[in-house]
Backbone as a printed PyTorch tensor [residue, N CA C, xyz], in Angstrom:
tensor([[[-45.5290,  11.4770, -58.3860],
         [-45.8780,  11.1770, -59.7390],
         [-45.9060,   9.6450, -59.9330]],

        [[-46.9230,   9.1370, -60.5380],
         [-47.0620,   7.6990, -60.7400],
         [-46.6860,   7.3570, -62.1560]],

        [[-46.1270,   6.2070, -62.3330],
         [-45.7740,   5.7150, -63.6660],
         [-46.9510,   5.0250, -64.3180]],

        [[-47.0960,   5.1950, -65.6200],
         [-48.1940,   4.4790, -66.2950],
         [-47.9380,   2.9650, -66.2430]],

        [[-48.9830,   2.1820, -66.2560],
         [-48.8760,   0.7290, -66.2820],
         [-48.6180,   0.3070, -67.7240]],

        [[-47.5260,  -0.4770, -67.9240],
         [-47.1910,  -0.9710, -69.2290],
         [-47.4830,  -2.4540, -69.2820]],

        [[-48.2830,  -2.8460, -70.2470],
         [-48.6410,  -4.2820, -70.4070],
         [-47.3650,  -5.0680, -70.7730]],

        [[-47.0850,  -6.1230, -70.0190],
         [-45.8310,  -6.9010, -70.1920],
         [-45.8170,  -7.6150, -71.5280]],

        [[-46.9370,  -8.0720, -72.0270],
         [-46.9930,  -8.7580, -73.3090],
         [-46.6270,  -7.7620, -74.4260]],

        [[-47.2290,  -6.6090, -74.3600],
         [-46.9270,  -5.5630, -75.3730],
         [-45.4710,  -5.1110, -75.2720]],

        [[-44.9730,  -4.9260, -74.0180],
         [-43.6160,  -4.5370, -73.7820],
         [-42.6730,  -5.5660, -74.4960]],

        [[-42.8570,  -6.8240, -74.2540],
         [-42.0370,  -7.8640, -74.8440],
         [-42.1490,  -7.7900, -76.4150]],

        [[-43.3610,  -7.6120, -76.9160],
         [-43.5620,  -7.5630, -78.3500],
         [-42.8030,  -6.3770, -78.9790]],

        [[-42.9280,  -5.2170, -78.3820],
         [-42.2830,  -4.0480, -78.8930],
         [-40.7470,  -4.1810, -78.8310]],

        [[-40.2110,  -4.6230, -77.6840],
         [-38.7700,  -4.7530, -77.5570],
         [-38.2190,  -5.9050, -78.3710]],

        [[-39.0720,  -6.8720, -78.7810],
         [-38.6540,  -7.9580, -79.6150],
         [-38.2480,  -7.4800, -81.0060]],

        [[-38.5900,  -6.2870, -81.3360],
         [-38.2150,  -5.7300, -82.6410],
         [-36.7720,  -5.2300, -82.6430]],

        [[-36.1770,  -5.1810, -81.5120],
         [-34.7460,  -4.8500, -81.3620],
         [-33.9530,  -6.1460, -81.4620]],

        [[-33.1700,  -6.2710, -82.5300],
         [-32.4040,  -7.4780, -82.7480],
         [-31.2530,  -7.5620, -81.7850]],

        [[-31.0300,  -8.7220, -81.1930],
         [-29.9140,  -8.8920, -80.2400],
         [-29.0460, -10.0700, -80.7000]],

        [[-27.8010, -10.0310, -80.3090],
         [-26.9240, -11.1780, -80.4910],
         [-27.2160, -12.1940, -79.4190]],

        [[-26.7110, -13.4200, -79.6290],
         [-26.9310, -14.4760, -78.6370],
         [-25.5740, -14.9170, -78.1370]],

        [[-25.4430, -14.9830, -76.8150],
         [-24.1780, -15.3990, -76.2100],
         [-24.5000, -16.4550, -75.1220]],

        [[-23.4720, -17.2000, -74.7200],
         [-23.6100, -18.0660, -73.5800],
         [-22.6090, -17.5900, -72.5450]],

        [[-23.1170, -17.2550, -71.3420],
         [-22.2620, -16.8490, -70.2380],
         [-21.9240, -18.0860, -69.4690]],

        [[-20.6280, -18.3350, -69.2340],
         [-20.1900, -19.5340, -68.5460],
         [-19.2930, -19.2660, -67.3690]],

        [[-19.2170, -20.2030, -66.4780],
         [-18.3020, -20.1320, -65.3460],
         [-18.0220, -21.5330, -64.8600]],

        [[-17.2440, -21.6000, -63.7640],
         [-16.8700, -22.8440, -63.1720],
         [-16.8430, -22.6870, -61.6770]],

        [[-17.4970, -23.5770, -60.9690],
         [-17.5220, -23.4450, -59.4990],
         [-16.4320, -24.2550, -58.8040]],

        [[-15.5040, -24.7350, -59.5710],
         [-14.4170, -25.5660, -59.0250],
         [-14.7700, -27.0440, -59.0870]],

        [[-16.0350, -27.3480, -59.3350],
         [-16.4870, -28.7660, -59.4140],
         [-16.9940, -29.0380, -60.8000]],

        [[-17.8850, -28.1800, -61.2920],
         [-18.5260, -28.4050, -62.5900],
         [-18.7530, -27.0660, -63.3110]],

        [[-18.7710, -27.1370, -64.6540],
         [-19.0360, -25.9060, -65.4170],
         [-20.5140, -25.5680, -65.3460]],

        [[-20.8350, -24.3020, -65.4330],
         [-22.2000, -23.8080, -65.4940],
         [-22.2940, -22.7760, -66.6230]],

        [[-23.5120, -22.5830, -67.1420],
         [-23.7310, -21.5540, -68.1460],
         [-25.1760, -21.3560, -68.4920]],

        [[-25.4420, -20.2300, -69.1410],
         [-26.8240, -19.9660, -69.5740],
         [-26.7700, -19.0750, -70.8410]],

        [[-27.7850, -19.2600, -71.7040],
         [-27.9120, -18.4180, -72.9070],
         [-28.3260, -17.0110, -72.4770]],

        [[-27.8020, -16.0260, -73.1660],
         [-28.0060, -14.6130, -72.7610],
         [-28.1480, -13.7430, -74.0020]],

        [[-29.2080, -12.9760, -74.0520],
         [-29.3640, -11.9650, -75.0850],
         [-29.0350, -10.5750, -74.6120]],

        [[-29.0250, -10.3890, -73.2860],
         [-28.7790,  -9.0820, -72.7270],
         [-27.2930,  -8.9160, -72.3750]],

        [[-26.4870,  -8.9260, -73.3900],
         [-25.0360,  -8.7000, -73.2630],
         [-24.6450,  -7.4690, -74.0640]],

        [[-23.7460,  -6.6730, -73.5560],
         [-23.3070,  -5.4820, -74.3020],
         [-21.9080,  -5.0310, -73.8210]],

        [[-21.2150,  -4.3610, -74.7130],
         [-20.0130,  -3.6550, -74.3650],
         [-20.4310,  -2.4210, -73.5660]],

        [[-19.6240,  -2.0770, -72.5770],
         [-19.9870,  -0.9380, -71.6950],
         [-18.9330,   0.1570, -71.7520]],

        [[-17.6420,  -0.1790, -71.7040],
         [-16.6040,   0.8360, -71.5860],
         [-15.3400,   0.3380, -72.2250]],

        [[-14.6160,   1.2610, -72.9030],
         [-13.2960,   0.9420, -73.4640],
         [-12.1890,   1.1030, -72.4320]],

        [[-12.3420,   2.1420, -71.5690],
         [-11.2990,   2.4270, -70.5910],
         [-11.9370,   2.7330, -69.2560]],

        [[-11.9450,   1.7610, -68.3630],
         [-11.4260,   0.4330, -68.4510],
         [-12.3440,  -0.4620, -69.3260]],

        [[-11.8240,  -1.6090, -69.8030],
         [-12.6150,  -2.4660, -70.6460],
         [-13.6720,  -3.1850, -69.8030]],

        [[-14.9500,  -2.8140, -70.0000],
         [-16.0530,  -3.3780, -69.2380],
         [-17.1530,  -3.8740, -70.1770]],

        [[-17.8270,  -4.9410, -69.7820],
         [-19.0110,  -5.4530, -70.4630],
         [-20.1050,  -5.6230, -69.4210]],

        [[-21.3180,  -5.8520, -69.9010],
         [-22.4220,  -6.1200, -68.9830],
         [-23.3310,  -7.2080, -69.4990]],

        [[-24.0080,  -7.9270, -68.6130],
         [-25.0760,  -8.8000, -68.9940],
         [-26.0980,  -8.7750, -67.8510]],

        [[-27.2710,  -9.2640, -68.1260],
         [-28.3930,  -9.1280, -67.1800],
         [-29.0490, -10.4740, -66.9250]],

        [[-28.6660, -11.1710, -65.8900],
         [-29.3330, -12.4240, -65.5250],
         [-30.6330, -12.1570, -64.7420]],

        [[-31.5590, -13.0830, -64.8980],
         [-32.7780, -13.0030, -64.1050],
         [-32.4890, -13.2420, -62.6210]],

        [[-33.3140, -12.6480, -61.7750],
         [-33.1470, -12.8760, -60.3170],
         [-33.4350, -14.3230, -59.9460]],

        [[-34.1660, -15.0110, -60.8370],
         [-34.5190, -16.4220, -60.5630],
         [-33.5020, -17.3960, -61.1540]],

        [[-32.4920, -16.9040, -61.8320],
         [-31.4770, -17.7500, -62.3750],
         [-30.7690, -18.6310, -61.3520]],

        [[-30.6510, -19.8920, -61.6290],
         [-29.9060, -20.7770, -60.7260],
         [-28.4060, -20.7590, -61.0580]],

        [[-28.0660, -20.3090, -62.2290],
         [-26.6690, -20.2310, -62.6400],
         [-25.9720, -18.9820, -62.1130]],

        [[-26.7040, -17.8640, -62.0860],
         [-26.0820, -16.6160, -61.6880],
         [-25.4130, -16.6770, -60.2860]],

        [[-26.0540, -17.2520, -59.2560],
         [-25.3560, -17.3230, -57.9310],
         [-23.9920, -18.0270, -58.0010]],

        [[-23.9200, -19.0390, -58.8690],
         [-22.6680, -19.8080, -59.0220],
         [-21.6060, -18.8870, -59.6260]],

        [[-21.9930, -18.1480, -60.6620],
         [-21.0520, -17.2180, -61.3270],
         [-20.6420, -16.1090, -60.3310]],

        [[-21.5770, -15.6110, -59.5620],
         [-21.2610, -14.5670, -58.6010],
         [-20.2590, -15.0440, -57.5740]],

        [[-20.4780, -16.2510, -57.0770],
         [-19.5480, -16.8400, -56.0970],
         [-18.1680, -17.0640, -56.6590]],

        [[-18.0990, -17.4840, -57.9330],
         [-16.8050, -17.7140, -58.5630],
         [-16.0610, -16.4120, -58.7580]],

        [[-16.7670, -15.3290, -59.0420],
         [-16.1010, -14.0280, -59.2430],
         [-15.5460, -13.7800, -60.5980]],

        [[-15.8320, -14.6870, -61.5100],
         [-15.3790, -14.5120, -62.9140],
         [-16.3020, -15.2800, -63.7990]],

        [[-16.2650, -14.9350, -65.1210],
         [-17.1200, -15.5680, -66.0930],
         [-16.5630, -15.3450, -67.4810]],

        [[-17.0160, -16.1300, -68.4280],
         [-16.6640, -15.9180, -69.8500],
         [-17.9550, -15.7590, -70.6150]],

        [[-17.8880, -14.9050, -71.6460],
         [-19.0160, -14.7170, -72.5790],
         [-18.5930, -15.3420, -73.9070]],

        [[-19.3570, -16.2610, -74.3690],
         [-19.1350, -16.9210, -75.6460],
         [-20.1310, -16.4350, -76.6390]],

        [[-19.6490, -15.7220, -77.6750],
         [-20.5110, -15.1170, -78.7190],
         [-20.8390, -16.1930, -79.7370]],

        [[-22.1220, -16.5260, -79.8900],
         [-22.5060, -17.6260, -80.7420],
         [-22.6110, -17.2360, -82.2060]],

        [[-22.3130, -18.2380, -83.0750],
         [-22.4500, -18.0600, -84.5340],
         [-23.7250, -18.6230, -85.0350]],

        [[-24.0890, -18.3440, -86.2630],
         [-25.3540, -18.7780, -86.8330],
         [-25.4950, -20.2850, -86.8100]],

        [[-24.4010, -21.0100, -86.7850],
         [-24.4360, -22.4910, -86.7730],
         [-24.6860, -23.0430, -85.3650]],

        [[-24.9110, -22.1880, -84.3650],
         [-24.9970, -22.6920, -82.9800],
         [-26.3740, -22.4950, -82.3770]],

        [[-27.4050, -22.6180, -83.1540],
         [-28.8020, -22.5190, -82.6210],
         [-29.0220, -23.5910, -81.5570]],

        [[-28.5370, -24.8180, -81.8160],
         [-28.7080, -25.9020, -80.8890],
         [-28.0090, -25.6370, -79.5560]],

        [[-26.8370, -25.0130, -79.6290],
         [-26.0990, -24.6340, -78.4110],
         [-26.9110, -23.6310, -77.6200]],

        [[-27.4600, -22.6280, -78.2960],
         [-28.2860, -21.6450, -77.6340],
         [-29.4920, -22.2980, -76.9840]],

        [[-30.1750, -23.2120, -77.6730],
         [-31.3340, -23.8990, -77.1070],
         [-30.9550, -24.7260, -75.9120]],

        [[-29.8090, -25.3860, -75.9720],
         [-29.3250, -26.2200, -74.8600],
         [-29.0890, -25.3620, -73.6130]],

        [[-28.4120, -24.2380, -73.7990],
         [-28.0560, -23.3920, -72.6590],
         [-29.2440, -22.5080, -72.2270]],

        [[-30.2650, -22.4370, -73.0700],
         [-31.4690, -21.7010, -72.6970],
         [-32.4660, -22.5400, -71.8890]],

        [[-32.2310, -23.8510, -71.8850],
         [-33.1610, -24.7330, -71.1670],
         [-32.7030, -24.9440, -69.7360]],

        [[-33.6460, -25.2190, -68.8570],
         [-33.3090, -25.5560, -67.4450],
         [-33.0270, -27.0450, -67.3150]],

        [[-32.2880, -27.3670, -66.2980],
         [-32.1610, -28.7780, -65.9100],
         [-30.8830, -29.4120, -66.3710]],

        [[-30.9570, -30.2820, -67.3310],
         [-29.9510, -31.2100, -67.7560],
         [-28.5130, -30.6870, -67.7880]],

        [[-27.5190, -31.6110, -67.9460],
         [-26.1430, -31.2550, -68.0350],
         [-25.8810, -30.5620, -69.3640]],

        [[-25.8230, -29.2480, -69.3890],
         [-25.6940, -28.4720, -70.6070],
         [-24.3650, -28.7060, -71.3140]],

        [[-23.3560, -29.1570, -70.5730],
         [-22.0310, -29.3490, -71.1870],
         [-21.8120, -30.7560, -71.7330]],

        [[-22.7840, -31.6120, -71.5700],
         [-22.6690, -32.9980, -72.0360],
         [-22.4800, -33.0880, -73.5670]],

        [[-23.0900, -32.1700, -74.2950],
         [-23.0340, -32.2220, -75.7530],
         [-22.1930, -31.1350, -76.3890]],

        [[-21.4370, -30.3930, -75.5720],
         [-20.6410, -29.2860, -76.0580],
         [-19.1960, -29.4340, -75.5910]],

        [[-18.3010, -29.3690, -76.5500],
         [-16.8750, -29.3830, -76.1880],
         [-16.4440, -27.9780, -75.7690]],

        [[-15.5060, -27.9370, -74.8220],
         [-15.0610, -26.6570, -74.3340],
         [-13.6110, -26.7980, -73.7990]],

        [[-12.9950, -25.6800, -73.6960],
         [-11.6630, -25.5340, -73.1260],
         [-11.7230, -24.4470, -72.0690]],

        [[-10.8660, -24.4340, -71.0730],
         [-10.9140, -23.3930, -70.0450],
         [-10.2520, -22.0730, -70.5690]],

        [[-10.9030, -20.9970, -70.1810],
         [-10.3610, -19.6380, -70.4030],
         [ -9.2750, -19.4330, -69.3880]],

        [[ -8.5460, -18.3560, -69.4560],
         [ -7.5150, -18.0880, -68.4020],
         [ -8.1140, -18.1010, -67.0140]],

        [[ -9.3790, -17.7100, -66.8700],
         [-10.0180, -17.6950, -65.5490],
         [-10.5180, -19.1180, -65.1350]],

        [[-10.5220, -20.0500, -66.0830],
         [-11.0890, -21.3660, -65.8610],
         [-12.5190, -21.5160, -66.3300]],

        [[-13.1450, -20.4250, -66.7310],
         [-14.4930, -20.4760, -67.2580],
         [-14.5090, -21.1730, -68.5970]],

        [[-15.5460, -21.9030, -68.9300],
         [-15.5940, -22.6330, -70.1910],
         [-15.6800, -21.7480, -71.4300]],

        [[-14.8520, -22.0680, -72.4330],
         [-14.9330, -21.4470, -73.7400],
         [-15.4900, -22.5050, -74.7030]],

        [[-16.6290, -22.2530, -75.2680],
         [-17.3250, -23.1970, -76.0870],
         [-16.7190, -23.3120, -77.4610]],

        [[-16.4310, -24.5710, -77.8920],
         [-15.9300, -24.7740, -79.2420],
         [-16.9050, -24.2330, -80.2570]],

        [[-16.4050, -23.5820, -81.2710],
         [-17.2390, -23.0770, -82.3480],
         [-17.7890, -21.6730, -82.1440]],

        [[-17.6240, -21.0990, -80.9600],
         [-18.0840, -19.7250, -80.7300],
         [-17.3410, -18.7410, -81.6390]],

        [[-18.0030, -17.6610, -82.0110],
         [-17.3200, -16.6780, -82.8700],
         [-16.1270, -16.0240, -82.2040]],

        [[-16.2370, -15.7910, -80.9230],
         [-15.1600, -15.2660, -80.0860],
         [-15.5960, -15.3790, -78.6470]],

        [[-14.7210, -14.9560, -77.7280],
         [-15.0440, -15.0250, -76.2970],
         [-14.4150, -13.8470, -75.5640]],

        [[-14.9980, -13.5570, -74.4270],
         [-14.5280, -12.4840, -73.5480],
         [-14.4530, -13.0700, -72.1490]],

        [[-13.2790, -13.0550, -71.5400],
         [-13.1020, -13.5490, -70.1790],
         [-13.1070, -12.3570, -69.2280]],

        [[-13.7840, -12.4600, -68.1290],
         [-14.0120, -11.3060, -67.2610],
         [-13.9090, -11.6560, -65.7770]],

        [[-13.5680, -10.6380, -64.9730],
         [-13.7330, -10.7310, -63.5470],
         [-14.9240,  -9.9180, -63.1670]],

        [[-15.5820, -10.3300, -62.0980],
         [-16.7850,  -9.6160, -61.6860],
         [-16.4110,  -8.2550, -61.1060]],

        [[-16.9810,  -7.1840, -61.6390],
         [-16.6630,  -5.8500, -61.2280],
         [-17.7810,  -5.2810, -60.2990]],

        [[-19.0570,  -5.4180, -60.6850],
         [-20.1310,  -4.8650, -59.8900],
         [-21.4350,  -5.5420, -60.3040]],

        [[-22.4050,  -5.5130, -59.3600],
         [-23.7280,  -6.0460, -59.5830],
         [-24.7390,  -5.0290, -59.0750]],

        [[-25.7510,  -4.7300, -59.8940],
         [-26.7910,  -3.7930, -59.5260],
         [-28.1480,  -4.4600, -59.6890]],

        [[-29.0080,  -4.2650, -58.7150],
         [-30.3980,  -4.7690, -58.7890],
         [-31.1370,  -3.8800, -59.8000]],

        [[-31.9510,  -4.5290, -60.6530],
         [-32.7050,  -3.8050, -61.6740],
         [-33.9740,  -4.5560, -61.9780]],

        [[-35.0630,  -4.2330, -61.2760],
         [-36.3100,  -4.9030, -61.5260],
         [-36.2230,  -6.3940, -61.2230]],

        [[-36.6530,  -7.2310, -62.1720],
         [-36.5840,  -8.6890, -61.9880],
         [-35.2790,  -9.2910, -62.4880]],

        [[-34.2920,  -8.4590, -62.7640],
         [-32.9430,  -8.9010, -63.2060],
         [-31.8650,  -8.1920, -62.3660]],

        [[-30.6440,  -8.6200, -62.6160],
         [-29.4810,  -7.9300, -62.1620],
         [-28.7510,  -7.3650, -63.3370]],

        [[-28.0250,  -6.2450, -63.1570],
         [-27.0720,  -5.7670, -64.1630],
         [-25.7200,  -6.1270, -63.6500]],

        [[-25.0210,  -7.0130, -64.3390],
         [-23.7020,  -7.4930, -63.9320],
         [-22.6610,  -6.8380, -64.8000]],

        [[-21.6900,  -6.2080, -64.1740],
         [-20.6010,  -5.5720, -64.9220],
         [-19.3580,  -6.4240, -64.7150]],

        [[-18.7150,  -6.7050, -65.8230],
         [-17.4760,  -7.5030, -65.7800],
         [-16.3080,  -6.7180, -66.3410]],

        [[-15.1530,  -6.8590, -65.7180],
         [-13.9120,  -6.2490, -66.2310],
         [-13.2370,  -7.2770, -67.1590]],

        [[-12.9940,  -6.8990, -68.3880],
         [-12.4470,  -7.8200, -69.3760],
         [-10.9890,  -8.0730, -69.0140]],

        [[-10.6380,  -9.3480, -68.9240],
         [ -9.2360,  -9.7630, -68.5750],
         [ -8.5590, -10.4650, -69.7110]],

        [[ -9.2980, -10.9850, -70.6740],
         [ -8.7060, -11.6880, -71.8200],
         [ -9.7500, -11.7550, -72.9240]],

        [[ -9.2650, -11.7900, -74.1680],
         [-10.1300, -11.8160, -75.3520],
         [ -9.7300, -12.9190, -76.3090]],

        [[-10.7160, -13.5160, -76.9570],
         [-10.4630, -14.5170, -77.9610],
         [-10.2730, -13.8830, -79.3180]],

        [[ -9.8480, -14.6780, -80.2760],
         [ -9.7570, -14.2060, -81.6800],
         [-11.1120, -14.2210, -82.3090]],

        [[-11.4480, -13.1750, -83.0210],
         [-12.7720, -13.1380, -83.6810],
         [-12.8020, -14.0030, -84.9350]],

        [[-13.9530, -14.5420, -85.2910],
         [-14.2020, -15.3210, -86.4570],
         [-14.9060, -14.4690, -87.5260]],

        [[-14.7470, -14.8600, -88.7510],
         [-15.4510, -14.1600, -89.8450],
         [-16.8670, -14.6910, -90.0870]],

        [[-17.2290, -15.7430, -89.3440],
         [-18.5860, -16.3400, -89.5070],
         [-19.6420, -15.3380, -89.1060]],

        [[-20.8630, -15.5950, -89.5300],
         [-21.9680, -14.7110, -89.1650],
         [-22.4880, -15.0340, -87.7800]],

        [[-22.9410, -13.9590, -87.0610],
         [-23.4630, -14.2110, -85.6890],
         [-24.8800, -14.7920, -85.6560]],

        [[-25.1990, -15.4520, -84.5470],
         [-26.5660, -15.8870, -84.2960],
         [-27.3150, -14.7050, -83.6400]],

        [[-28.4060, -14.3580, -84.1780],
         [-29.2020, -13.2560, -83.7140],
         [-30.5840, -13.6920, -83.2780]],

        [[-31.2520, -12.8580, -82.4640],
         [-32.5810, -13.1650, -82.0180],
         [-33.4320, -11.9200, -82.3420]],

        [[-34.5530, -12.1630, -83.0020],
         [-35.4060, -11.0450, -83.4520],
         [-36.8310, -11.5120, -83.4970]],

        [[-37.7340, -10.7930, -82.8330],
         [-39.1860, -11.0920, -82.8400],
         [-39.4700, -12.5320, -82.4810]],

        [[-38.7560, -13.0130, -81.4410],
         [-39.0540, -14.3240, -80.8740],
         [-38.4540, -15.5200, -81.5750]],

        [[-37.5370, -15.2580, -82.5050],
         [-36.8970, -16.4150, -83.1730],
         [-35.4810, -16.0380, -83.6190]],

        [[-34.7320, -17.0970, -83.9600],
         [-33.3730, -16.9040, -84.4380],
         [-33.3910, -16.3060, -85.8540]],

        [[-32.3590, -15.5390, -86.1270],
         [-32.2090, -14.9630, -87.4490],
         [-30.7040, -14.7280, -87.6880]],

        [[-30.3500, -14.4460, -88.9180],
         [-28.9590, -14.0940, -89.2580],
         [-28.9930, -12.8750, -90.1540]],

        [[-27.8480, -12.3250, -90.3950],
         [-27.7750, -11.0820, -91.2130],
         [-27.2070, -11.4100, -92.5920]],

        [[-27.4700, -10.5230, -93.4330],
         [-26.8270, -10.4590, -94.7840],
         [-26.1670,  -9.0990, -94.8230]],

        [[-24.9340,  -9.0300, -95.3790],
         [-24.2630,  -7.7300, -95.4160],
         [-25.1400,  -6.6900, -96.1740]],

        [[-25.2000,  -5.5150, -95.6110],
         [-25.9590,  -4.4440, -96.2240],
         [-24.9490,  -3.4870, -96.9150]],

        [[-25.4460,  -2.7050, -97.8720],
         [-24.5640,  -1.7210, -98.5130],
         [-23.9830,  -0.8220, -97.4320]],

        [[-22.7360,  -0.4080, -97.6190],
         [-22.0600,   0.3900, -96.5800],
         [-22.3660,   1.9110, -96.8030]],

        [[-23.5330,   2.3150, -96.4020],
         [-23.9210,   3.7120, -96.5300],
         [-23.2170,   4.6300, -95.5440]],

        [[-22.6620,   4.0840, -94.4790],
         [-21.9550,   4.8850, -93.4920],
         [-20.6140,   5.3610, -94.0090]],

        [[-20.0080,   4.6190, -94.9120],
         [-18.6590,   4.9840, -95.3810],
         [-18.5950,   6.4480, -95.9240]],

        [[-19.5760,   6.8640, -96.6230],
         [-19.5260,   8.2090, -97.1770],
         [-19.8010,   9.2710, -96.1410]],

        [[-20.3750,   8.8810, -94.9810],
         [-20.6990,   9.8430, -93.9350],
         [-19.5840,  10.0050, -92.9030]],

        [[-18.7260,   8.9790, -92.8010],
         [-17.6870,   9.0050, -91.7830],
         [-16.4310,   9.6960, -92.3560]],

        [[-15.9010,  10.6490, -91.6220],
         [-14.7390,  11.3990, -92.0860],
         [-13.4430,  10.9060, -91.4070]],

        [[-13.4950,   9.8700, -90.6570],
         [-12.3290,   9.3540, -89.9750],
         [-12.2050,   7.8430, -90.2980]],

        [[-10.9920,   7.3490, -90.1910],
         [-10.8480,   5.9300, -90.4320],
         [-11.5270,   5.1280, -89.3410]],

        [[-12.0890,   4.0200, -89.6630],
         [-12.7460,   3.1780, -88.6470],
         [-12.2280,   1.7550, -88.7010]],

        [[-12.1950,   1.1320, -87.5520],
         [-11.7840,  -0.2810, -87.5430],
         [-12.9470,  -1.1510, -88.0100]],

        [[-12.7330,  -2.4390, -88.0970],
         [-13.7760,  -3.3960, -88.5190],
         [-14.9250,  -3.4160, -87.5060]],

        [[-14.6060,  -3.2330, -86.2390],
         [-15.6250,  -3.3010, -85.1950],
         [-15.6260,  -1.9520, -84.4840]],

        [[-16.7930,  -1.5180, -84.0020],
         [-16.8360,  -0.3440, -83.1870],
         [-17.5600,  -0.6290, -81.9150]],

        [[-17.2780,   0.2780, -80.9780],
         [-17.8820,   0.1430, -79.6800],
         [-18.6540,   1.4000, -79.3820]]])
């Protein structure tokens, strides 16, 4: 059975309608910090606590993170568009204009991020022109009440609170965040 050919431009356009959060995945090679902007980040499992992200096979940062064996995910807030643009660009010293402190693993935690997740590398799977990287969560930051930076249809966007229509449908208590 052959798969139909899907036009990559149309594929990108259609999937661009799915709003994603923006994060910066960081690490340290023992000499210098490294990091890249990432939209393909998600929670994977509560028990054990796992997350995933998907770096491109052509990423120059991913091999450094893989070698280090740990990484941090910095969840960006709406005020951090410039940080996202800096870490989304190739080349220059991305940490020159961003203050950071080390996570328990030594990975950079960016000042102003909404929260952070420190992880050890659990598994890596090849998937087309990307890798699926699974990390075991080893430490968590405190969450902020600020609004997240989102990406939708090729540009940054933010949310406005919507009416809570789920409250009348849910018959169990729920925390502020769900997985």
